[in-house]
Amino acid sequence: MVPTQPVGTAIPAELAAPAQCAVAPALEELWRACEAEACGLTRDEFEQIVLRIGMAQNFGQAADLAAETTTAQQTAFFATLRMADLVLARACASGSERAWERFIALYREPLLRAGIAITGNESLGRELADGLYAELYGLTVRDGERRCPLDSYSGRGSLMGWLRTTLAQRHVDRHRRTHREQPLDETGDCPAPAAESAAQPDERGLPLLAGTVREALEREGPEEKFLLASYYLDGRKLHEIAAVLGVHEATVSRKLKKVTAAVRKQIVRGLERRGMRRREAEEALATDPRDLTAAEHGFGAADREHLRLKELLQSSQSCPFKEQAGQGKSE
Amino acid sequence: MNPMTQPDLHPDADTLNAFVEHVLPDAERARIVAHMAGCGRCRDIVFLARAAAEPEMAPSPARPEPRPGWFSKAFAKWRVALIPAAALASVGAIVLWVQMRPARMEMAKAVPQSVPPASEMASAAMEEAQKAAPAISNDRLVAAAPAGAKATAAARIPGMERKKAAAPALGAVEMDQLAATKEMAVTPEQRRATSAIHLDARSAALARYAPPPEPISPPATLKFTPPQAAPQAQAPQPADAALSAGGKKPATVEAFPSPALVPSPAPPNILAVHGELAPPAAGGPAQVAVQPQPVNGVAMVRLGARAKLPSGLRTVSAAALLNRLVVVDSAGSVFLSQDGGKQWEAVPAQWSGKAVAVQAPKGVHPLILSAGQSQPIDSTAAFGQPAKTAGDEENANAVPSPPPPAGAAAARAPDKPTVMTKAPPPVPALFFKLVTDRHEVWVSADGKLWREQ
């Protein structure tokens, strides 16, 4: 059963005027090229969708320049969008029968393969893909309005990539919800698990190293911290990090080496500044940063406080992404 | 923290997908990276999505590109230097070829190293002569010795070395003559004799690379007959000092068994030559004229089989006898070559029908010619019978003819060393045999004139 209620079709009134006067010929050409009519989208619906996406992305310009974009810039931005995928996704979101047939013909098997690749298990992958199908196809009503995840697809990347990322999101969220769950019969013989709360850094009991490490990490840039977290915390390989960042593997290795040396140097300096001898400071760095436990090496042995680099890195996020994005756009 | 319930905390799937596919603007990409530096969930999503996309982005395994091996890489790396290297190699090959070619010819002219030195042979001969108290005449002794080899060595060594080599080449001459030879300059006769070696390169190559001939039994066992009076020969002769040139045993005579001289068959790949004793000059030593004689009949036959005949047809039969090569082509025409297949002359048909095959006796070994002797030594002569003397024939360069009757050598001077056979083994007649399609057999000694057998 295909949902028939259109989603996200409400177009602000201010979008109509510029679309008709400025980029109307370009939109007309895009509408014909992407065969939106075959998917059940009218030209007006197509223009509204495209203009909404353009306004949300500031037509690829900075936030303060969004109101001053020219017709050429808007046309160039529209040309960068994957119109065919966008039309198909929006047509499916609006409940077009033909669009869903096409969607299933095109993406059912790839979506199943992606689910298996993400989970590493065929049954789990199939289950994950079917769950996403249900979510895409079903009825999720929020605030009295049906919400379809396909409505969030903006056409910047491929629809298949969006589906893979959505599958990964679902898989990660489910894993994070359930990975600590254990059957009761398996926990009987095990010793009492380490209290996760004990790993939380206490500001009053933080050893000397905690403040030093935090200080050293805050000096580094976002990409350096991403490298440290991906390599040392997540255990990603160099080629995986390089593929995500779009650089060569050697570049990642070189940057990692550089940032590690810089962090070590900053930590040693910070420890020396706090009254520690250089030899003691260097001995404190002899452990793997992923398993950095200050209590085991003479720092705050009395309180046995564990210091984990992961928590230091994870706690570096001070504000939500939305606020960060807002700050970035305003800059 | 549930990202589904708090979606503003994390970038949505569309943004993360755009980050994975590297289509985000730089500013937005930096924000995503800054977020992921502290967000393990979004890092996991990004890495998972990227890992799931890699199998589809990877090329089809049906058409994997061949991975170049180390040799291909090295070749691609140094292929620029390949052209000058090839040019250099070509030039080097040409230079080597130019340099090696005359050297090879020179080697072909020279006696191979297996040829024994004259000193050993001469000293051995002298010892035998002393034992038997013979008076061996100069020319006969030289005839018994591998004078050709020595003369060949002399021809190769210029100047004084040639004189030194020429002296032992003269064999076991008398002491005074030998001393005179050491003192005197090379006479024109000696030059003529030594320069008589003129093996062409083709014959030399034949002698070098021909397969070993079939073992043949010595057709005759030569002996030194006791001389009537040989006081000179009994005199102490400084053969070792005077004949010190050379180094190895002769090819044609392995040793001088007492008291007989047994010429052994030529070993394979050994070039033997015919020695010819020139009449000794007045007061001078005996002179040796050497006649080139490719003796490897198998090689000659093979050469004839591959030769380009004047008729342009292929060779169906070939036979070699001494230095003559007779072939029959596919049309039945007969051709004769006396220079190892370089030049061919058509033999007029003296038979009826069509020649189909030509044959030559096997086991013909090099013969030693005395000075002025056109016929080879009669190796078929009976024991005790003197061989033919020099000057019996007019034409010194005549083709070896069929063996003359044994009595032809009876007029030999008594003071000359006599070469006799120890036991007359069966000696093949030196005739070419030609078989026609009518089963007629024609024979010829020189390949030109044929008579029906």
Short mmCIF file of N, CA and C in Angstrom, two decimals, chain A residues 21-144:
data_model
loop_
_atom_site.label_atom_id
_atom_site.label_comp_id
_atom_site.label_asym_id
_atom_site.label_seq_id
_atom_site.Cartn_x
_atom_site.Cartn_y
_atom_site.Cartn_z
N CYS A 21 10.41 34.07 -12.26
CA CYS A 21 11.02 35.11 -13.08
C CYS A 21 12.45 34.83 -13.47
N ALA A 22 13.20 34.23 -12.52
CA ALA A 22 14.65 34.14 -12.75
C ALA A 22 15.07 32.77 -13.26
N VAL A 23 14.82 31.75 -12.49
CA VAL A 23 15.36 30.43 -12.83
C VAL A 23 14.32 29.53 -13.47
N ALA A 24 13.24 30.14 -13.91
CA ALA A 24 12.19 29.32 -14.51
C ALA A 24 12.67 28.55 -15.73
N PRO A 25 13.45 29.15 -16.64
CA PRO A 25 13.90 28.35 -17.79
C PRO A 25 14.80 27.19 -17.37
N ALA A 26 15.65 27.44 -16.38
CA ALA A 26 16.53 26.35 -15.93
C ALA A 26 15.73 25.24 -15.27
N LEU A 27 14.76 25.63 -14.48
CA LEU A 27 13.94 24.61 -13.83
C LEU A 27 13.12 23.83 -14.85
N GLU A 28 12.66 24.56 -15.87
CA GLU A 28 11.93 23.88 -16.93
C GLU A 28 12.79 22.81 -17.61
N GLU A 29 14.00 23.18 -17.85
CA GLU A 29 14.91 22.23 -18.50
C GLU A 29 15.21 21.05 -17.57
N LEU A 30 15.43 21.34 -16.30
CA LEU A 30 15.70 20.26 -15.34
C LEU A 30 14.48 19.35 -15.18
N TRP A 31 13.34 19.95 -15.22
CA TRP A 31 12.13 19.15 -15.04
C TRP A 31 11.97 18.16 -16.17
N ARG A 32 12.31 18.62 -17.39
CA ARG A 32 12.20 17.72 -18.54
C ARG A 32 13.32 16.68 -18.52
N ALA A 33 14.48 17.11 -18.09
CA ALA A 33 15.63 16.19 -18.13
C ALA A 33 15.48 15.05 -17.13
N CYS A 34 14.95 15.33 -15.97
CA CYS A 34 14.90 14.29 -14.93
C CYS A 34 13.64 13.47 -15.01
N GLU A 35 12.80 13.73 -15.98
CA GLU A 35 11.59 12.94 -16.19
C GLU A 35 10.75 12.90 -14.91
N ALA A 36 10.58 14.06 -14.34
CA ALA A 36 9.79 14.15 -13.10
C ALA A 36 8.32 13.81 -13.35
N GLU A 37 7.89 14.09 -14.54
CA GLU A 37 6.49 13.83 -14.85
C GLU A 37 6.22 12.32 -14.83
N ALA A 38 7.21 11.55 -15.25
CA ALA A 38 7.04 10.10 -15.24
C ALA A 38 6.89 9.57 -13.83
N CYS A 39 7.48 10.27 -12.88
CA CYS A 39 7.37 9.84 -11.48
C CYS A 39 6.11 10.38 -10.81
N GLY A 40 5.36 11.16 -11.54
CA GLY A 40 4.12 11.65 -10.98
C GLY A 40 4.20 13.03 -10.37
N LEU A 41 5.29 13.72 -10.62
CA LEU A 41 5.43 15.07 -10.08
C LEU A 41 5.08 16.08 -11.16
N THR A 42 4.27 17.03 -10.77
CA THR A 42 3.98 18.12 -11.70
C THR A 42 5.13 19.11 -11.67
N ARG A 43 5.08 20.00 -12.63
CA ARG A 43 6.17 20.97 -12.68
C ARG A 43 6.14 21.90 -11.48
N ASP A 44 4.98 22.24 -11.03
CA ASP A 44 4.90 23.12 -9.86
C ASP A 44 5.47 22.44 -8.63
N GLU A 45 5.10 21.18 -8.47
CA GLU A 45 5.65 20.44 -7.33
C GLU A 45 7.18 20.35 -7.43
N PHE A 46 7.63 20.11 -8.61
CA PHE A 46 9.08 20.01 -8.82
C PHE A 46 9.77 21.33 -8.47
N GLU A 47 9.21 22.43 -8.95
CA GLU A 47 9.83 23.72 -8.68
C GLU A 47 9.83 24.04 -7.19
N GLN A 48 8.75 23.71 -6.53
CA GLN A 48 8.67 23.97 -5.10
C GLN A 48 9.72 23.16 -4.33
N ILE A 49 9.84 21.90 -4.72
CA ILE A 49 10.82 21.05 -4.03
C ILE A 49 12.23 21.59 -4.24
N VAL A 50 12.55 21.91 -5.48
CA VAL A 50 13.91 22.34 -5.79
C VAL A 50 14.21 23.68 -5.12
N LEU A 51 13.26 24.59 -5.16
CA LEU A 51 13.50 25.89 -4.55
C LEU A 51 13.60 25.79 -3.04
N ARG A 52 12.85 24.88 -2.47
CA ARG A 52 12.96 24.70 -1.01
C ARG A 52 14.36 24.18 -0.63
N ILE A 53 14.84 23.24 -1.42
CA ILE A 53 16.19 22.72 -1.14
C ILE A 53 17.22 23.82 -1.34
N GLY A 54 17.07 24.59 -2.38
CA GLY A 54 18.02 25.67 -2.62
C GLY A 54 18.04 26.67 -1.49
N MET A 55 16.86 27.02 -0.99
CA MET A 55 16.82 27.96 0.12
C MET A 55 17.43 27.35 1.38
N ALA A 56 17.21 26.06 1.58
CA ALA A 56 17.77 25.43 2.78
C ALA A 56 19.29 25.35 2.70
N GLN A 57 19.81 25.22 1.54
CA GLN A 57 21.26 25.13 1.38
C GLN A 57 21.89 26.46 1.01
N ASN A 58 21.12 27.53 1.02
CA ASN A 58 21.63 28.86 0.65
C ASN A 58 22.22 28.86 -0.76
N PHE A 59 21.70 27.96 -1.58
CA PHE A 59 22.19 27.83 -2.96
C PHE A 59 23.71 27.63 -3.00
N GLY A 60 24.19 26.95 -2.00
CA GLY A 60 25.62 26.64 -1.96
C GLY A 60 26.49 27.79 -1.53
N GLN A 61 25.90 28.84 -1.08
CA GLN A 61 26.68 30.01 -0.66
C GLN A 61 26.68 30.11 0.86
N ALA A 62 27.48 31.04 1.33
CA ALA A 62 27.49 31.29 2.77
C ALA A 62 26.14 31.83 3.20
N ALA A 63 25.92 31.74 4.50
CA ALA A 63 24.60 32.11 5.01
C ALA A 63 24.28 33.58 4.78
N ASP A 64 25.26 34.42 4.93
CA ASP A 64 24.99 35.85 4.76
C ASP A 64 24.85 36.25 3.30
N LEU A 65 25.24 35.37 2.39
CA LEU A 65 25.15 35.69 0.96
C LEU A 65 23.97 35.01 0.28
N ALA A 66 23.14 34.36 1.07
CA ALA A 66 22.06 33.58 0.47
C ALA A 66 21.06 34.49 -0.23
N ALA A 67 20.83 35.66 0.34
CA ALA A 67 19.83 36.55 -0.26
C ALA A 67 20.34 37.24 -1.51
N GLU A 68 21.64 37.17 -1.72
CA GLU A 68 22.21 37.89 -2.86
C GLU A 68 22.65 36.96 -3.98
N THR A 69 22.19 35.75 -3.95
CA THR A 69 22.61 34.82 -5.00
C THR A 69 22.01 35.22 -6.34
N THR A 70 22.80 35.09 -7.33
CA THR A 70 22.37 35.43 -8.67
C THR A 70 21.69 34.23 -9.33
N THR A 71 21.10 34.50 -10.46
CA THR A 71 20.44 33.42 -11.19
C THR A 71 21.45 32.37 -11.64
N ALA A 72 22.63 32.82 -12.03
CA ALA A 72 23.66 31.87 -12.45
C ALA A 72 24.08 30.98 -11.31
N GLN A 73 24.23 31.57 -10.12
CA GLN A 73 24.62 30.76 -8.96
C GLN A 73 23.53 29.76 -8.61
N GLN A 74 22.30 30.22 -8.70
CA GLN A 74 21.20 29.29 -8.42
C GLN A 74 21.15 28.18 -9.45
N THR A 75 21.35 28.56 -10.70
CA THR A 75 21.33 27.54 -11.74
C THR A 75 22.48 26.56 -11.56
N ALA A 76 23.64 27.10 -11.18
CA ALA A 76 24.78 26.21 -10.93
C ALA A 76 24.51 25.29 -9.74
N PHE A 77 23.87 25.81 -8.75
CA PHE A 77 23.55 24.96 -7.60
C PHE A 77 22.59 23.86 -7.99
N PHE A 78 21.59 24.22 -8.77
CA PHE A 78 20.63 23.19 -9.20
C PHE A 78 21.30 22.12 -10.06
N ALA A 79 22.29 22.57 -10.81
CA ALA A 79 22.97 21.59 -11.67
C ALA A 79 23.77 20.58 -10.87
N THR A 80 24.16 20.97 -9.64
CA THR A 80 24.94 20.03 -8.82
C THR A 80 24.05 19.00 -8.13
N LEU A 81 22.79 19.23 -8.12
CA LEU A 81 21.89 18.28 -7.45
C LEU A 81 21.63 17.07 -8.33
N ARG A 82 21.40 15.98 -7.67
CA ARG A 82 21.02 14.76 -8.39
C ARG A 82 19.50 14.77 -8.55
N MET A 83 19.10 15.36 -9.64
CA MET A 83 17.68 15.61 -9.84
C MET A 83 16.88 14.33 -9.99
N ALA A 84 17.41 13.36 -10.68
CA ALA A 84 16.66 12.12 -10.89
C ALA A 84 16.38 11.43 -9.56
N ASP A 85 17.42 11.35 -8.74
CA ASP A 85 17.24 10.73 -7.42
C ASP A 85 16.30 11.57 -6.55
N LEU A 86 16.46 12.85 -6.67
CA LEU A 86 15.63 13.73 -5.85
C LEU A 86 14.16 13.61 -6.23
N VAL A 87 13.91 13.59 -7.51
CA VAL A 87 12.53 13.46 -7.97
C VAL A 87 11.95 12.12 -7.55
N LEU A 88 12.73 11.07 -7.68
CA LEU A 88 12.24 9.75 -7.29
C LEU A 88 11.95 9.70 -5.79
N ALA A 89 12.86 10.24 -5.00
CA ALA A 89 12.65 10.21 -3.55
C ALA A 89 11.43 11.03 -3.15
N ARG A 90 11.31 12.18 -3.73
CA ARG A 90 10.16 13.01 -3.37
C ARG A 90 8.85 12.43 -3.92
N ALA A 91 8.92 11.81 -5.04
CA ALA A 91 7.72 11.17 -5.56
C ALA A 91 7.30 9.99 -4.70
N CYS A 92 8.31 9.24 -4.23
CA CYS A 92 7.98 8.14 -3.31
C CYS A 92 7.41 8.70 -2.00
N ALA A 93 8.00 9.78 -1.54
CA ALA A 93 7.50 10.38 -0.29
C ALA A 93 6.08 10.88 -0.46
N SER A 94 5.77 11.32 -1.67
CA SER A 94 4.42 11.82 -1.90
C SER A 94 3.44 10.69 -2.18
N GLY A 95 3.93 9.45 -2.29
CA GLY A 95 3.04 8.31 -2.45
C GLY A 95 2.77 7.93 -3.88
N SER A 96 3.66 8.24 -4.80
CA SER A 96 3.43 7.88 -6.19
C SER A 96 3.67 6.39 -6.39
N GLU A 97 2.66 5.73 -6.99
CA GLU A 97 2.76 4.29 -7.20
C GLU A 97 3.89 3.95 -8.17
N ARG A 98 3.98 4.71 -9.25
CA ARG A 98 5.01 4.45 -10.25
C ARG A 98 6.40 4.70 -9.68
N ALA A 99 6.48 5.71 -8.85
CA ALA A 99 7.79 5.99 -8.25
C ALA A 99 8.23 4.86 -7.33
N TRP A 100 7.31 4.31 -6.59
CA TRP A 100 7.67 3.21 -5.71
C TRP A 100 8.07 1.98 -6.50
N GLU A 101 7.37 1.72 -7.57
CA GLU A 101 7.77 0.58 -8.40
C GLU A 101 9.20 0.76 -8.92
N ARG A 102 9.45 1.95 -9.34
CA ARG A 102 10.81 2.22 -9.84
C ARG A 102 11.83 2.15 -8.71
N PHE A 103 11.45 2.66 -7.58
CA PHE A 103 12.36 2.65 -6.44
C PHE A 103 12.72 1.21 -6.05
N ILE A 104 11.69 0.38 -5.99
CA ILE A 104 11.95 -1.02 -5.61
C ILE A 104 12.79 -1.72 -6.67
N ALA A 105 12.49 -1.42 -7.93
CA ALA A 105 13.28 -2.06 -8.99
C ALA A 105 14.73 -1.63 -8.94
N LEU A 106 14.94 -0.40 -8.55
CA LEU A 106 16.31 0.11 -8.58
C LEU A 106 17.07 -0.20 -7.31
N TYR A 107 16.45 -0.14 -6.17
CA TYR A 107 17.21 -0.09 -4.92
C TYR A 107 16.94 -1.25 -3.97
N ARG A 108 16.08 -2.14 -4.32
CA ARG A 108 15.79 -3.19 -3.36
C ARG A 108 17.02 -4.07 -3.12
N GLU A 109 17.57 -4.56 -4.19
CA GLU A 109 18.74 -5.43 -4.03
C GLU A 109 19.95 -4.68 -3.48
N PRO A 110 20.25 -3.50 -4.00
CA PRO A 110 21.39 -2.78 -3.39
C PRO A 110 21.18 -2.46 -1.93
N LEU A 111 19.92 -2.19 -1.56
CA LEU A 111 19.68 -1.88 -0.15
C LEU A 111 19.89 -3.12 0.72
N LEU A 112 19.52 -4.27 0.18
CA LEU A 112 19.73 -5.50 0.93
C LEU A 112 21.23 -5.79 1.07
N ARG A 113 21.96 -5.59 0.00
CA ARG A 113 23.41 -5.81 0.08
C ARG A 113 24.07 -4.83 1.04
N ALA A 114 23.59 -3.60 1.03
CA ALA A 114 24.16 -2.62 1.96
C ALA A 114 23.86 -3.00 3.40
N GLY A 115 22.66 -3.49 3.65
CA GLY A 115 22.34 -3.92 5.01
C GLY A 115 23.22 -5.06 5.47
N ILE A 116 23.47 -6.00 4.56
CA ILE A 116 24.34 -7.13 4.93
C ILE A 116 25.77 -6.66 5.15
N ALA A 117 26.19 -5.72 4.32
CA ALA A 117 27.56 -5.21 4.48
C ALA A 117 27.71 -4.43 5.77
N ILE A 118 26.69 -3.73 6.17
CA ILE A 118 26.80 -2.93 7.39
C ILE A 118 26.76 -3.80 8.62
N THR A 119 25.87 -4.74 8.63
CA THR A 119 25.75 -5.59 9.81
C THR A 119 26.74 -6.74 9.82
N GLY A 120 27.20 -7.12 8.66
CA GLY A 120 28.10 -8.26 8.59
C GLY A 120 27.37 -9.57 8.75
N ASN A 121 26.09 -9.55 8.64
CA ASN A 121 25.28 -10.76 8.83
C ASN A 121 24.10 -10.68 7.89
N GLU A 122 23.81 -11.76 7.22
CA GLU A 122 22.75 -11.71 6.22
C GLU A 122 21.38 -11.52 6.86
N SER A 123 21.14 -12.24 7.90
CA SER A 123 19.82 -12.12 8.54
C SER A 123 19.64 -10.75 9.16
N LEU A 124 20.69 -10.29 9.82
CA LEU A 124 20.59 -8.96 10.40
C LEU A 124 20.49 -7.90 9.32
N GLY A 125 21.25 -8.10 8.25
CA GLY A 125 21.19 -7.14 7.15
C GLY A 125 19.82 -7.11 6.49
N ARG A 126 19.26 -8.29 6.30
CA ARG A 126 17.93 -8.33 5.71
C ARG A 126 16.91 -7.70 6.65
N GLU A 127 17.08 -7.97 7.90
CA GLU A 127 16.16 -7.38 8.87
C GLU A 127 16.29 -5.86 8.89
N LEU A 128 17.51 -5.41 8.81
CA LEU A 128 17.74 -3.96 8.82
C LEU A 128 17.15 -3.31 7.57
N ALA A 129 17.37 -3.93 6.43
CA ALA A 129 16.84 -3.36 5.19
C ALA A 129 15.31 -3.38 5.18
N ASP A 130 14.74 -4.45 5.64
CA ASP A 130 13.27 -4.51 5.69
C ASP A 130 12.69 -3.48 6.65
N GLY A 131 13.42 -3.28 7.75
CA GLY A 131 12.94 -2.26 8.69
C GLY A 131 12.97 -0.88 8.07
N LEU A 132 14.00 -0.63 7.32
CA LEU A 132 14.06 0.69 6.67
C LEU A 132 12.97 0.83 5.61
N TYR A 133 12.72 -0.28 4.92
CA TYR A 133 11.63 -0.24 3.94
C TYR A 133 10.32 0.12 4.61
N ALA A 134 10.12 -0.52 5.70
CA ALA A 134 8.87 -0.24 6.41
C ALA A 134 8.81 1.21 6.85
N GLU A 135 9.96 1.70 7.25
CA GLU A 135 9.99 3.09 7.71
C GLU A 135 9.78 4.05 6.55
N LEU A 136 10.39 3.71 5.44
CA LEU A 136 10.22 4.57 4.27
C LEU A 136 8.79 4.48 3.70
N TYR A 137 8.26 3.31 3.78
CA TYR A 137 6.99 3.04 3.11
C TYR A 137 5.80 3.27 4.03
N GLY A 138 6.06 3.12 5.33
CA GLY A 138 4.95 3.14 6.28
C GLY A 138 4.47 4.53 6.61
N LEU A 139 3.80 4.55 7.65
CA LEU A 139 3.19 5.79 8.08
C LEU A 139 3.74 6.16 9.44
N THR A 140 4.52 7.16 9.46
CA THR A 140 5.02 7.70 10.72
C THR A 140 4.47 9.12 10.84
N VAL A 141 3.62 9.26 11.72
CA VAL A 141 2.95 10.55 11.86
C VAL A 141 3.54 11.27 13.07
N ARG A 142 3.96 12.46 12.84
CA ARG A 142 4.47 13.30 13.92
C ARG A 142 3.79 14.67 13.83
N ASP A 143 3.27 15.06 14.93
CA ASP A 143 2.55 16.33 15.00
C ASP A 143 1.39 16.36 13.99
N GLY A 144 0.78 15.23 13.82
CA GLY A 144 -0.36 15.17 12.93
C GLY A 144 0.01 15.15 11.45
#
